[in-house]
Short mmCIF file of C-alpha atoms and ligand atoms in Angstrom, two decimals:
data_model
loop_
_atom_site.label_atom_id
_atom_site.label_comp_id
_atom_site.label_asym_id
_atom_site.label_seq_id
_atom_site.Cartn_x
_atom_site.Cartn_y
_atom_site.Cartn_z
CA MET A 105 0.40 -29.73 -18.23
CA THR A 106 -0.40 -31.80 -15.16
CA THR A 107 -2.51 -34.82 -16.11
CA VAL A 108 -5.60 -35.61 -14.06
CA SER A 109 -7.12 -39.10 -13.96
CA VAL A 110 -9.56 -41.06 -11.82
CA SER A 111 -9.17 -44.56 -10.42
CA ASP A 112 -11.44 -46.97 -8.55
CA ARG A 113 -8.53 -49.09 -7.30
CA PRO A 114 -7.72 -48.82 -3.57
CA ALA A 115 -5.74 -45.59 -3.14
CA HIS A 116 -3.18 -47.23 -0.83
CA ASP A 117 -2.25 -49.74 -3.57
CA LEU A 118 -1.52 -47.07 -6.20
CA LYS A 119 2.14 -46.33 -6.93
CA ALA A 120 2.80 -42.65 -6.29
CA ASP A 121 5.19 -40.28 -4.56
CA ALA A 122 2.45 -39.23 -2.15
CA LEU A 123 -1.04 -40.21 -1.09
CA VAL A 124 -3.26 -37.31 0.00
CA LEU A 125 -5.97 -38.03 2.57
CA ALA A 126 -8.27 -35.69 4.46
CA THR A 127 -8.80 -35.03 8.14
CA VAL A 128 -11.81 -33.50 9.83
CA ASP A 129 -12.04 -31.42 12.96
CA ALA A 130 -14.16 -33.69 15.19
CA ASP A 131 -14.57 -31.68 18.40
CA GLY A 132 -11.13 -30.11 18.20
CA LYS A 133 -9.28 -33.33 17.37
CA ALA A 134 -8.31 -34.51 13.92
CA ALA A 135 -9.93 -37.69 12.63
CA LEU A 136 -9.31 -39.38 9.30
CA ALA A 137 -12.09 -38.28 6.96
CA ALA A 138 -14.26 -40.68 4.95
CA GLY A 139 -13.06 -41.84 1.55
CA HIS A 140 -9.58 -43.00 2.53
CA GLY A 141 -10.28 -46.70 1.99
CA LEU A 142 -7.27 -47.73 4.12
CA PRO A 143 -7.06 -51.22 5.65
CA ARG A 144 -7.68 -51.09 9.39
CA PRO A 145 -4.01 -51.32 10.57
CA ALA A 146 -3.00 -48.46 8.26
CA ALA A 147 -5.94 -46.34 9.44
CA SER A 148 -5.00 -46.99 13.10
CA HIS A 149 -1.39 -46.05 12.36
CA VAL A 150 -2.50 -42.74 10.84
CA ALA A 151 -4.91 -42.07 13.71
CA ALA A 152 -2.10 -42.59 16.25
CA GLN A 153 0.13 -40.19 14.31
CA LEU A 154 -2.62 -37.56 14.19
CA ALA A 155 -3.04 -37.79 17.97
CA ALA A 156 0.71 -37.62 18.59
CA LEU A 157 0.99 -34.55 16.36
CA HIS A 158 -1.96 -32.84 18.10
CA ALA A 159 -3.56 -32.36 14.70
CA THR A 160 -6.86 -30.50 14.64
CA GLY A 161 -8.21 -31.16 11.14
CA ALA A 162 -8.70 -27.45 10.55
CA ALA A 163 -8.73 -26.04 7.04
CA ASP A 164 -5.22 -25.31 5.75
CA GLU A 165 -3.63 -27.70 8.28
CA VAL A 166 -1.37 -29.95 6.20
CA LEU A 167 0.75 -32.68 7.82
CA THR A 168 3.04 -35.19 6.18
CA ILE A 169 3.86 -38.61 7.59
CA ALA A 170 6.21 -41.17 6.11
CA ALA A 171 6.18 -44.93 5.69
CA VAL A 172 2.62 -45.83 6.66
CA PRO A 173 2.42 -49.65 6.75
CA GLY A 174 0.18 -50.95 3.96
CA VAL A 175 0.41 -47.79 1.86
CA ALA A 176 2.36 -48.04 -1.41
CA ALA A 177 3.20 -44.33 -1.50
CA PRO A 178 6.16 -43.44 0.76
CA ARG A 179 4.45 -40.25 1.96
CA VAL A 180 0.94 -39.66 3.26
CA VAL A 181 -0.23 -36.05 3.30
CA LEU A 182 -3.13 -35.19 5.59
CA THR A 183 -5.11 -32.10 4.72
CA GLY A 184 -7.78 -30.53 6.93
CA LEU A 185 -11.39 -30.08 5.84
CA GLY A 186 -12.53 -28.33 9.02
CA LYS A 187 -15.61 -29.30 11.04
CA GLY A 188 -16.99 -32.76 10.37
CA THR A 189 -17.04 -36.35 11.55
CA ALA A 190 -15.26 -39.46 10.35
CA ARG A 191 -18.54 -40.49 8.70
CA THR A 192 -19.30 -37.21 6.89
CA THR A 193 -19.28 -37.86 3.16
CA SER A 194 -20.76 -34.62 1.86
CA PHE A 195 -18.60 -31.48 1.97
CA ASP A 196 -18.92 -28.08 0.37
CA HIS A 197 -17.16 -28.20 -2.99
CA GLU A 198 -14.96 -25.22 -2.25
CA VAL A 199 -13.90 -26.83 1.06
CA LEU A 200 -12.79 -29.90 -0.92
CA ARG A 201 -11.11 -27.79 -3.58
CA ARG A 202 -9.11 -25.85 -1.00
CA ALA A 203 -8.11 -28.90 1.04
CA ALA A 204 -6.89 -30.77 -2.04
CA GLY A 205 -5.04 -27.64 -3.14
CA ALA A 206 -3.41 -27.00 0.25
CA ALA A 207 -2.00 -30.54 0.05
CA SER A 208 -0.61 -30.33 -3.48
CA ARG A 209 0.70 -26.82 -2.84
CA SER A 210 2.72 -28.16 0.11
CA LEU A 211 4.27 -31.07 -1.79
CA LYS A 212 7.92 -30.87 -2.73
CA ASN A 213 9.80 -33.39 -4.85
CA ALA A 214 6.74 -35.30 -5.94
CA ASN A 215 5.75 -36.15 -9.53
CA LYS A 216 2.84 -38.49 -9.04
CA VAL A 217 0.14 -37.86 -6.47
CA VAL A 218 -2.96 -39.84 -5.51
CA VAL A 219 -5.81 -37.99 -3.79
CA ALA A 220 -8.47 -39.84 -1.77
CA LEU A 221 -10.88 -37.34 -0.22
CA PRO A 222 -14.53 -37.84 0.72
CA THR A 223 -16.53 -37.38 -2.47
CA ALA A 224 -20.14 -37.94 -3.39
CA GLY A 225 -20.85 -37.60 -7.09
CA GLU A 226 -19.09 -36.09 -10.08
CA GLU A 227 -19.14 -32.47 -8.90
CA SER A 228 -17.25 -33.24 -5.71
CA VAL A 229 -14.74 -35.37 -7.66
CA ALA A 230 -14.36 -32.39 -9.99
CA ALA A 231 -13.73 -30.08 -7.02
CA VAL A 232 -11.03 -32.37 -5.61
CA ALA A 233 -9.39 -32.73 -9.02
CA GLU A 234 -9.48 -28.96 -9.61
CA GLY A 235 -8.09 -28.10 -6.19
CA ALA A 236 -5.26 -30.62 -6.47
CA ALA A 237 -4.37 -29.36 -9.94
CA PHE A 238 -4.61 -25.66 -8.98
CA GLY A 239 -2.33 -26.30 -5.99
CA ALA A 240 0.24 -28.05 -8.19
CA TYR A 241 1.12 -24.73 -9.86
CA ARG A 242 4.65 -23.41 -9.36
CA TYR A 243 5.97 -20.23 -10.93
CA ALA A 244 9.38 -21.05 -12.41
CA GLY A 245 10.58 -17.45 -12.22
CA VAL A 246 13.46 -15.98 -14.16
CA ARG A 247 16.53 -17.93 -13.04
CA GLY A 248 20.16 -18.11 -13.94
CA PRO A 249 21.87 -21.18 -15.40
CA ALA A 250 22.93 -22.50 -11.97
CA ALA A 251 19.37 -22.86 -10.69
CA LYS A 252 17.92 -26.36 -10.55
CA PRO A 253 14.22 -26.46 -11.46
CA ALA A 254 12.07 -27.95 -8.70
CA LYS A 255 10.41 -31.32 -9.36
CA ALA A 256 6.84 -30.58 -10.43
CA ILE A 257 3.64 -32.56 -9.93
CA THR A 258 2.99 -34.10 -13.34
CA ALA A 259 0.19 -36.58 -12.61
CA ILE A 260 -2.77 -36.43 -10.25
CA THR A 261 -5.04 -39.43 -9.70
CA VAL A 262 -8.30 -38.92 -7.83
CA ALA A 263 -9.53 -42.06 -6.10
CA THR A 264 -13.27 -42.57 -6.49
CA PRO A 265 -15.57 -45.59 -6.77
CA ASP A 266 -17.22 -43.80 -9.73
CA ALA A 267 -14.06 -43.79 -11.88
CA ARG A 268 -15.85 -45.60 -14.73
CA VAL A 269 -18.72 -43.11 -14.92
CA LYS A 270 -18.44 -41.06 -18.11
CA ALA A 271 -19.28 -37.75 -16.41
CA VAL A 272 -16.59 -38.38 -13.77
CA LYS A 273 -13.94 -39.01 -16.42
CA ALA A 274 -15.06 -35.86 -18.24
CA ALA A 275 -14.76 -33.93 -14.97
CA ALA A 276 -11.12 -35.02 -14.66
CA THR A 277 -10.36 -33.88 -18.23
CA ARG A 278 -12.07 -30.55 -17.60
CA ALA A 279 -10.15 -30.07 -14.34
CA ALA A 280 -6.84 -30.56 -16.17
CA ILE A 281 -7.79 -28.04 -18.87
CA LEU A 282 -9.10 -25.50 -16.34
CA ALA A 283 -5.98 -25.86 -14.16
CA ASP A 284 -3.74 -25.43 -17.20
CA ALA A 285 -5.69 -22.30 -18.15
CA LYS A 286 -5.39 -20.90 -14.63
CA ALA A 287 -1.66 -21.69 -14.67
CA TYR A 288 -1.29 -19.82 -17.97
CA ALA A 289 -3.07 -16.77 -16.50
CA ARG A 290 -0.91 -16.98 -13.35
CA ASP A 291 2.28 -17.22 -15.42
CA LEU A 292 1.32 -14.14 -17.46
CA VAL A 293 0.63 -12.14 -14.30
CA ASN A 294 3.77 -13.33 -12.48
CA THR A 295 6.04 -12.54 -15.45
CA PRO A 296 8.04 -9.39 -14.70
CA PRO A 297 6.88 -6.32 -16.62
CA ASN A 298 10.20 -5.85 -18.45
CA GLN A 299 9.44 -9.20 -20.08
CA LEU A 300 5.68 -8.92 -20.41
CA PHE A 301 4.61 -5.78 -22.29
CA PRO A 302 1.86 -5.39 -24.90
CA GLN A 303 3.70 -6.93 -27.86
CA SER A 304 5.22 -9.79 -25.85
CA PHE A 305 1.77 -10.51 -24.35
CA ALA A 306 0.42 -10.75 -27.91
CA ASP A 307 3.33 -13.03 -28.86
CA SER A 308 2.64 -15.28 -25.88
CA VAL A 309 -0.99 -15.67 -26.93
CA LYS A 310 0.08 -16.57 -30.48
CA ALA A 311 2.58 -19.11 -29.14
CA ARG A 312 -0.07 -20.77 -27.00
CA ASN A 313 -2.36 -21.08 -30.01
CA THR A 314 0.10 -23.36 -31.76
CA THR A 315 0.39 -25.68 -28.75
CA ALA A 316 -3.31 -25.77 -27.89
CA THR A 317 -5.30 -28.52 -29.54
CA ALA A 318 -8.03 -26.24 -30.83
CA LYS A 319 -7.95 -23.36 -33.28
CA VAL A 320 -8.46 -19.85 -32.04
CA THR A 321 -8.31 -16.95 -34.49
CA ILE A 322 -5.98 -14.20 -33.30
CA LYS A 323 -5.88 -10.62 -34.56
CA VAL A 324 -3.49 -7.97 -33.30
CA LEU A 325 -4.00 -4.23 -33.79
CA ASP A 326 -0.74 -2.29 -33.38
CA GLU A 327 -0.45 1.38 -32.40
CA LYS A 328 -0.92 2.59 -35.99
CA ALA A 329 -4.04 0.49 -36.47
CA LEU A 330 -5.36 1.67 -33.11
CA GLU A 331 -4.81 5.30 -34.07
CA LYS A 332 -6.50 4.75 -37.42
CA GLY A 333 -9.37 2.85 -35.82
CA GLY A 334 -10.17 5.71 -33.45
CA PHE A 335 -9.21 3.88 -30.24
CA GLY A 336 -8.39 7.13 -28.43
CA GLY A 337 -8.61 5.61 -24.96
CA ILE A 338 -6.00 2.92 -25.45
CA VAL A 339 -3.79 5.16 -27.61
CA GLY A 340 -3.84 7.87 -24.94
CA VAL A 341 -2.90 5.49 -22.12
CA GLY A 342 -0.16 3.85 -24.17
CA GLN A 343 1.45 6.98 -25.60
CA GLY A 344 3.76 7.56 -22.63
CA SER A 345 5.54 4.24 -23.00
CA VAL A 346 8.26 3.03 -25.36
CA ASN A 347 6.29 -0.24 -25.42
CA PRO A 348 3.33 0.68 -27.66
CA PRO A 349 -0.22 -0.54 -27.00
CA ARG A 350 -2.01 -3.45 -28.67
CA MET A 351 -5.55 -4.71 -28.98
CA VAL A 352 -5.61 -8.48 -29.32
CA THR A 353 -8.77 -10.27 -30.41
CA LEU A 354 -9.04 -14.04 -29.85
CA THR A 355 -12.01 -15.82 -31.35
CA TRP A 356 -13.26 -19.35 -30.76
CA ASN A 357 -16.03 -19.78 -33.30
CA PRO A 358 -17.29 -23.37 -33.36
CA PRO A 359 -19.78 -24.58 -35.96
CA ARG A 360 -23.40 -24.45 -34.74
CA ALA A 361 -22.63 -22.14 -31.82
CA THR A 362 -25.63 -21.74 -29.49
CA ALA A 363 -24.64 -18.27 -28.24
CA SER A 364 -21.90 -15.67 -28.42
CA VAL A 365 -20.07 -14.33 -25.40
CA ALA A 366 -17.63 -11.40 -25.52
CA LEU A 367 -14.95 -11.14 -22.83
CA VAL A 368 -13.00 -7.90 -22.43
CA GLY A 369 -9.88 -7.80 -20.24
CA LYS A 370 -7.89 -4.93 -18.80
CA GLY A 371 -4.30 -5.51 -19.81
CA ILE A 372 -2.11 -2.81 -18.31
CA THR A 373 1.24 -4.60 -18.30
CA PHE A 374 2.54 -2.08 -15.78
CA ASP A 375 0.60 0.70 -14.08
CA SER A 376 2.94 3.40 -12.80
CA GLY A 377 0.00 5.80 -12.70
CA GLY A 378 1.41 7.83 -15.59
CA LEU A 379 2.03 11.54 -14.93
CA ASN A 380 -0.23 11.15 -11.89
CA LEU A 381 2.51 8.87 -10.64
CA LYS A 382 1.65 6.36 -7.94
CA PRO A 383 3.62 6.45 -4.69
CA ALA A 384 6.28 3.72 -4.41
CA THR A 385 4.10 1.39 -2.30
CA GLY A 386 1.22 1.74 -4.75
CA MET A 387 3.37 0.41 -7.58
CA THR A 388 4.70 -2.79 -6.00
CA THR A 389 2.01 -5.10 -7.38
CA MET A 390 1.25 -3.21 -10.58
CA LYS A 391 2.75 -5.84 -12.88
CA SER A 392 -0.52 -7.62 -12.08
CA ASP A 393 -2.64 -4.89 -13.70
CA MET A 394 -3.13 -7.14 -16.73
CA ALA A 395 -4.75 -9.97 -14.74
CA GLY A 396 -8.13 -9.37 -16.41
CA ALA A 397 -6.66 -9.76 -19.89
CA ALA A 398 -4.76 -12.87 -18.70
CA ALA A 399 -7.99 -14.45 -17.43
CA VAL A 400 -9.74 -13.65 -20.72
CA ALA A 401 -6.97 -15.13 -22.89
CA ALA A 402 -6.77 -18.28 -20.76
CA THR A 403 -10.56 -18.73 -20.88
CA VAL A 404 -10.82 -18.47 -24.68
CA PHE A 405 -8.20 -21.21 -25.07
CA ALA A 406 -9.92 -23.38 -22.45
CA ALA A 407 -13.30 -23.01 -24.19
CA ALA A 408 -11.61 -24.09 -27.44
CA GLN A 409 -9.84 -27.05 -25.82
CA LEU A 410 -13.15 -28.21 -24.36
CA GLY A 411 -14.84 -27.70 -27.73
CA LEU A 412 -17.66 -25.72 -26.15
CA PRO A 413 -20.46 -24.92 -28.64
CA VAL A 414 -20.38 -21.20 -27.87
CA LYS A 415 -18.71 -18.42 -29.81
CA VAL A 416 -16.26 -16.79 -27.42
CA THR A 417 -14.38 -13.63 -28.36
CA GLY A 418 -11.71 -12.26 -26.08
CA TYR A 419 -10.53 -8.65 -26.30
CA LEU A 420 -7.20 -7.94 -24.62
CA CYS A 421 -6.76 -4.19 -24.08
CA LEU A 422 -2.98 -4.01 -23.71
CA ALA A 423 -0.98 -0.92 -22.80
CA GLU A 424 1.74 0.21 -20.42
CA ASN A 425 0.87 3.27 -18.30
CA MET A 426 4.08 5.31 -17.99
CA PRO A 427 5.07 8.94 -17.39
CA SER A 428 7.19 10.63 -20.06
CA GLY A 429 7.33 13.63 -22.36
CA THR A 430 4.84 11.95 -24.66
CA ALA A 431 2.53 10.78 -21.87
CA GLN A 432 -1.10 11.75 -21.64
CA ARG A 433 -1.80 14.77 -19.39
CA PRO A 434 -4.56 15.38 -16.89
CA SER A 435 -6.89 17.82 -18.77
CA ASP A 436 -6.33 16.11 -22.14
CA VAL A 437 -9.52 15.30 -24.00
CA VAL A 438 -9.53 12.10 -26.04
CA THR A 439 -12.06 10.63 -28.45
CA MET A 440 -13.02 7.04 -27.81
CA ARG A 441 -13.83 4.35 -30.38
CA ASN A 442 -17.56 5.19 -30.32
CA GLY A 443 -16.97 8.95 -30.73
CA THR A 444 -17.52 9.84 -27.06
CA THR A 445 -15.04 12.45 -25.83
CA VAL A 446 -13.50 12.02 -22.38
CA GLU A 447 -11.75 14.56 -20.19
CA ILE A 448 -8.73 12.96 -18.52
CA LEU A 449 -8.70 13.97 -14.85
CA ASP A 450 -6.17 11.53 -13.43
CA THR A 451 -3.87 9.49 -15.66
CA ASP A 452 -3.94 6.72 -13.02
CA ALA A 453 -7.55 5.98 -13.94
CA GLU A 454 -6.26 4.34 -17.14
CA GLY A 455 -8.07 1.01 -16.95
CA ARG A 456 -11.49 2.42 -17.81
CA MET A 457 -9.98 4.17 -20.86
CA VAL A 458 -8.59 1.00 -22.44
CA LEU A 459 -11.69 -0.98 -21.44
CA GLY A 460 -14.05 1.65 -22.85
CA ASP A 461 -12.51 1.13 -26.29
CA GLY A 462 -12.50 -2.66 -25.79
CA ILE A 463 -16.20 -2.69 -24.84
CA CYS A 464 -17.04 -0.58 -27.93
CA LEU A 465 -15.16 -3.03 -30.17
CA ALA A 466 -16.84 -6.02 -28.51
CA GLY A 467 -20.27 -4.43 -29.05
CA GLU A 468 -19.62 -3.92 -32.76
CA ALA A 469 -19.67 -7.72 -33.25
CA LYS A 470 -23.16 -7.81 -31.62
CA PRO A 471 -22.52 -10.59 -29.08
CA ASP A 472 -25.35 -11.91 -26.89
CA VAL A 473 -23.56 -10.69 -23.74
CA ILE A 474 -20.40 -8.82 -22.75
CA VAL A 475 -18.34 -9.34 -19.61
CA ASP A 476 -15.34 -7.22 -18.76
CA ILE A 477 -12.86 -8.19 -16.08
CA ALA A 478 -10.34 -5.77 -14.65
CA THR A 479 -8.05 -4.84 -11.79
CA LEU A 480 -9.89 -1.56 -11.96
CA THR A 481 -10.05 0.24 -8.61
CA GLY A 482 -8.42 0.44 -5.21
CA ALA A 483 -11.97 1.19 -4.05
CA GLN A 484 -12.88 -2.43 -4.79
CA MET A 485 -10.34 -3.51 -2.16
CA VAL A 486 -11.61 -0.94 0.33
CA ALA A 487 -15.15 -2.27 -0.14
CA LEU A 488 -14.58 -6.02 -0.39
CA GLY A 489 -11.01 -6.76 0.66
CA GLY A 490 -8.40 -8.87 -1.04
CA ARG A 491 -10.37 -12.01 -1.83
CA VAL A 492 -13.84 -11.00 -3.02
CA ALA A 493 -14.52 -9.51 -6.46
CA GLY A 494 -17.23 -6.91 -7.09
CA ILE A 495 -19.69 -7.60 -9.91
CA MET A 496 -21.76 -4.80 -11.48
CA ALA A 497 -24.02 -4.87 -14.54
CA ASN A 498 -26.58 -3.02 -16.64
CA ASP A 499 -29.00 -5.95 -16.15
CA ASP A 500 -29.71 -7.55 -12.75
CA THR A 501 -30.58 -10.98 -14.18
CA PHE A 502 -27.32 -11.15 -16.09
CA ARG A 503 -25.36 -9.87 -13.09
CA ASP A 504 -26.79 -12.66 -10.93
CA ARG A 505 -25.88 -15.18 -13.62
CA VAL A 506 -22.24 -14.05 -13.46
CA VAL A 507 -22.31 -14.07 -9.63
CA ALA A 508 -23.69 -17.63 -9.75
CA ALA A 509 -20.94 -18.69 -12.16
CA ALA A 510 -18.35 -17.31 -9.74
CA ALA A 511 -19.90 -19.18 -6.81
CA ALA A 512 -19.94 -22.45 -8.74
CA ALA A 513 -16.28 -21.96 -9.62
CA GLY A 514 -15.34 -21.28 -5.99
CA GLU A 515 -14.25 -17.73 -6.83
CA ALA A 516 -15.66 -15.38 -4.18
CA ALA A 517 -17.65 -12.47 -5.63
CA TRP A 518 -20.45 -10.15 -4.58
CA ALA A 519 -23.08 -8.21 -6.50
CA MET A 520 -22.59 -4.44 -6.40
CA PRO A 521 -24.95 -1.69 -7.60
CA LEU A 522 -24.52 0.92 -10.32
CA PRO A 523 -26.56 3.72 -8.72
CA ALA A 524 -27.97 6.09 -11.38
CA ASP A 525 -27.56 8.95 -8.88
CA LEU A 526 -23.79 8.76 -9.18
CA ARG A 527 -23.80 9.22 -12.95
CA LYS A 528 -23.78 13.02 -12.68
CA GLN A 529 -20.31 12.83 -11.11
CA LEU A 530 -19.12 11.93 -14.61
CA ASP A 531 -20.41 15.15 -16.20
CA SER A 532 -17.63 17.30 -17.66
CA THR A 533 -17.65 20.95 -18.68
CA VAL A 534 -15.23 20.38 -21.58
CA ALA A 535 -16.07 16.87 -22.87
CA ASP A 536 -18.95 14.39 -23.13
CA LEU A 537 -17.68 12.55 -20.09
CA ALA A 538 -15.36 13.11 -17.14
CA HIS A 539 -13.33 10.07 -16.48
CA LYS A 540 -13.71 9.74 -12.74
CA GLY A 541 -16.05 10.69 -9.96
CA GLU A 542 -15.56 11.34 -6.24
CA ARG A 543 -13.37 9.11 -4.12
CA TRP A 544 -16.29 7.53 -2.26
CA GLY A 545 -17.93 4.81 -4.29
CA GLY A 546 -15.00 4.79 -6.71
CA MET A 547 -15.68 1.19 -7.75
CA LEU A 548 -19.23 2.12 -8.72
CA THR A 549 -18.43 5.29 -10.68
CA ALA A 550 -15.75 3.33 -12.57
CA GLY A 551 -18.48 0.83 -13.44
CA LEU A 552 -20.86 3.62 -14.48
CA PHE A 553 -18.12 5.03 -16.73
CA LEU A 554 -17.74 1.66 -18.50
CA LYS A 555 -21.52 1.38 -18.91
CA GLU A 556 -21.38 4.43 -21.21
CA PHE A 557 -19.59 2.30 -23.82
CA VAL A 558 -22.01 -0.62 -23.87
CA THR A 559 -24.37 -0.87 -26.86
CA GLU A 560 -27.99 -0.28 -25.73
CA GLY A 561 -29.77 -3.54 -25.11
CA THR A 562 -26.71 -5.76 -24.72
CA PRO A 563 -26.46 -7.37 -21.27
CA TRP A 564 -23.08 -6.43 -19.82
CA ALA A 565 -21.34 -7.22 -16.55
CA HIS A 566 -18.18 -5.76 -15.06
CA VAL A 567 -15.99 -7.77 -12.68
CA ASP A 568 -13.56 -5.72 -10.57
CA ILE A 569 -10.75 -8.06 -9.45
CA ALA A 570 -8.27 -5.54 -8.02
CA GLY A 571 -8.06 -7.55 -4.77
CA PRO A 572 -8.50 -11.22 -5.66
CA SER A 573 -6.21 -11.24 -8.72
CA PHE A 574 -2.99 -11.05 -6.73
CA ASN A 575 -2.16 -12.59 -3.34
CA GLU A 576 0.32 -10.41 -1.49
CA GLY A 577 0.28 -12.69 1.56
CA SER A 578 1.33 -16.33 1.82
CA GLY A 579 -0.48 -19.16 0.08
CA TRP A 580 -3.78 -20.62 1.30
CA GLY A 581 -5.91 -23.47 -0.04
CA TYR A 582 -5.04 -23.82 -3.72
CA THR A 583 -4.09 -20.14 -3.98
CA PRO A 584 -0.36 -19.46 -4.24
CA LYS A 585 1.48 -16.31 -3.28
CA GLY A 586 1.44 -13.86 -6.21
CA ALA A 587 -0.87 -14.33 -9.17
CA THR A 588 -4.04 -16.26 -8.34
CA GLY A 589 -5.58 -16.87 -11.76
CA TYR A 590 -8.84 -15.49 -10.39
CA GLY A 591 -11.57 -15.17 -13.01
CA VAL A 592 -10.69 -18.10 -15.26
CA GLY A 593 -13.07 -20.39 -13.36
CA THR A 594 -15.90 -17.86 -13.38
CA LEU A 595 -15.59 -17.00 -17.08
CA LEU A 596 -15.33 -20.63 -18.13
CA ARG A 597 -18.42 -21.53 -16.05
CA LEU A 598 -20.32 -18.68 -17.63
CA VAL A 599 -19.41 -19.81 -21.14
CA GLU A 600 -20.41 -23.37 -20.22
CA ASP A 601 -23.67 -21.99 -18.88
CA TYR A 602 -24.37 -20.59 -22.39
CA ALA A 603 -23.44 -23.96 -23.89
CA GLY A 604 -26.55 -25.34 -22.13
N1 LIG B 894 -4.72 -0.56 -11.31
C1 LIG B 894 -5.29 0.40 -10.43
C2 LIG B 894 -6.25 -0.22 -9.42
C3 LIG B 894 -5.64 -1.16 -8.42
C4 LIG B 894 -5.19 -0.69 -7.21
C5 LIG B 894 -5.57 -2.52 -8.68
C6 LIG B 894 -4.65 -1.57 -6.29
C7 LIG B 894 -5.02 -3.39 -7.76
C8 LIG B 894 -4.56 -2.91 -6.56
C9 LIG B 894 -6.05 1.46 -11.23
O1 LIG B 894 -5.56 1.72 -12.50
C10 LIG B 894 -6.00 2.72 -10.47
O2 LIG B 894 -4.94 3.26 -10.33
N2 LIG B 894 -7.17 3.20 -10.03
C11 LIG B 894 -7.27 4.41 -9.31
C12 LIG B 894 -8.42 5.20 -9.88
C13 LIG B 894 -8.54 6.59 -9.37
C14 LIG B 894 -7.38 7.41 -9.85
C15 LIG B 894 -9.85 7.17 -9.85
C16 LIG B 894 -7.52 4.07 -7.84
O3 LIG B 894 -8.25 3.13 -7.56
O4 LIG B 894 -6.95 4.74 -6.99
MN1 LIG B 895 -4.03 3.19 -12.47
ZN1 LIG B 896 -4.53 0.20 -13.41
#
């Protein structure tokens, strides 16, 4: 885990492998942003370098210069904040988060990093700390014995005059825990699907519980227990694979909890489509089809590590969707946990089947609210692209609360409707429910399908993260290529919101 601390000593005096400073785009030319605290000769040196390099100060512009006189660190990294002036001290928190992350993401062969960006108050210090820690993530991969592991960032110090303020210190601790949670979710998603399948996912969660400082209760239902418990959705999806399905329940139940939040995650460890096999190009990123479950697991541990006074229960709906002689067929009718029968129309619409059972199970514990998070539909990406999640709910007030949590976390999301008119697309002639509607509005009919499994009166929200969970392009801001860890920030904020 990368440590995060704060210091009110001059950043240029701190011993580190690199000092990160910010630039702004002041009329097309880069200027050193406020908060650097450099002595005048050092600042002039940096300014001359910026001019010589034709730097612009744009977001995602990261430049490294060496041996700045008067700076203890041998490297100075300059990261762009975008439009601003050398005197601007107040920046959007997500702008700060991304700039700090772009810098740490670019750093090679550095252990200790000092970050001195313009901050004003604990929330902006938190944003800088989070961004720097998110950007420090590296996926180790599966390597042979000859590979040399890259030097990782182990310590981040954020320079701020408020380093002695209690809330600022707490923000640094929270940033470290959140970044570690996001890293755990990213690692789960990046792990190849021959290594991460339902049972090994469950094992990973158990292993993390012994290293985490707080106690989470973990329960695993295997395929026999799922069959016995009437979880027809998850059993049906999992029956085509030699890696049988699991339902993992993680509970953080602190004394004197003020509220209870249930989090349900789609955990398809590989989505081939099943008998309705995906085309080759549709399968390339499908190891990431468990990103919702990864975000849920990571969040429950983070809530426990922070000791939040909220009961948080995570439900990981784990299965592998494969074609085989035992696989589910289109036209099969299965009975879900709550007794509802569903006509399978397309075995590639498997996420809603495992989530339907997970939402039923969550409801049985009578939580105050339920949130599910899932890489559910390609339609989400058609509607909102690769970076913005769609949020639907059975309650507008609750939906807006989840959207607000996402915004505060810097995770882009947008409220989407669940139009009652579309519900009739889910009528079936042979079962209680058909399991998909028309192609158009596919994100919304998937949401309407899930709504059928929510206990009347329980506020529920559905977060479709098909796009933002996995970055197929190159890195940007604090987001690496591959798994993004999207959702951990939103879910943790929401739980904190219930902590008051
Ligand atoms: N896991 C996919 C959705 C997905 C697609 C996530 C692309 C990330 C990137 C899901 O299980 C799926 O296959 N959905 C189908 C549903 C359809 C058959 C109703 C889809 O969106 O095409
Ligand atoms: Mn699918
Ligand atoms: Zn899927």
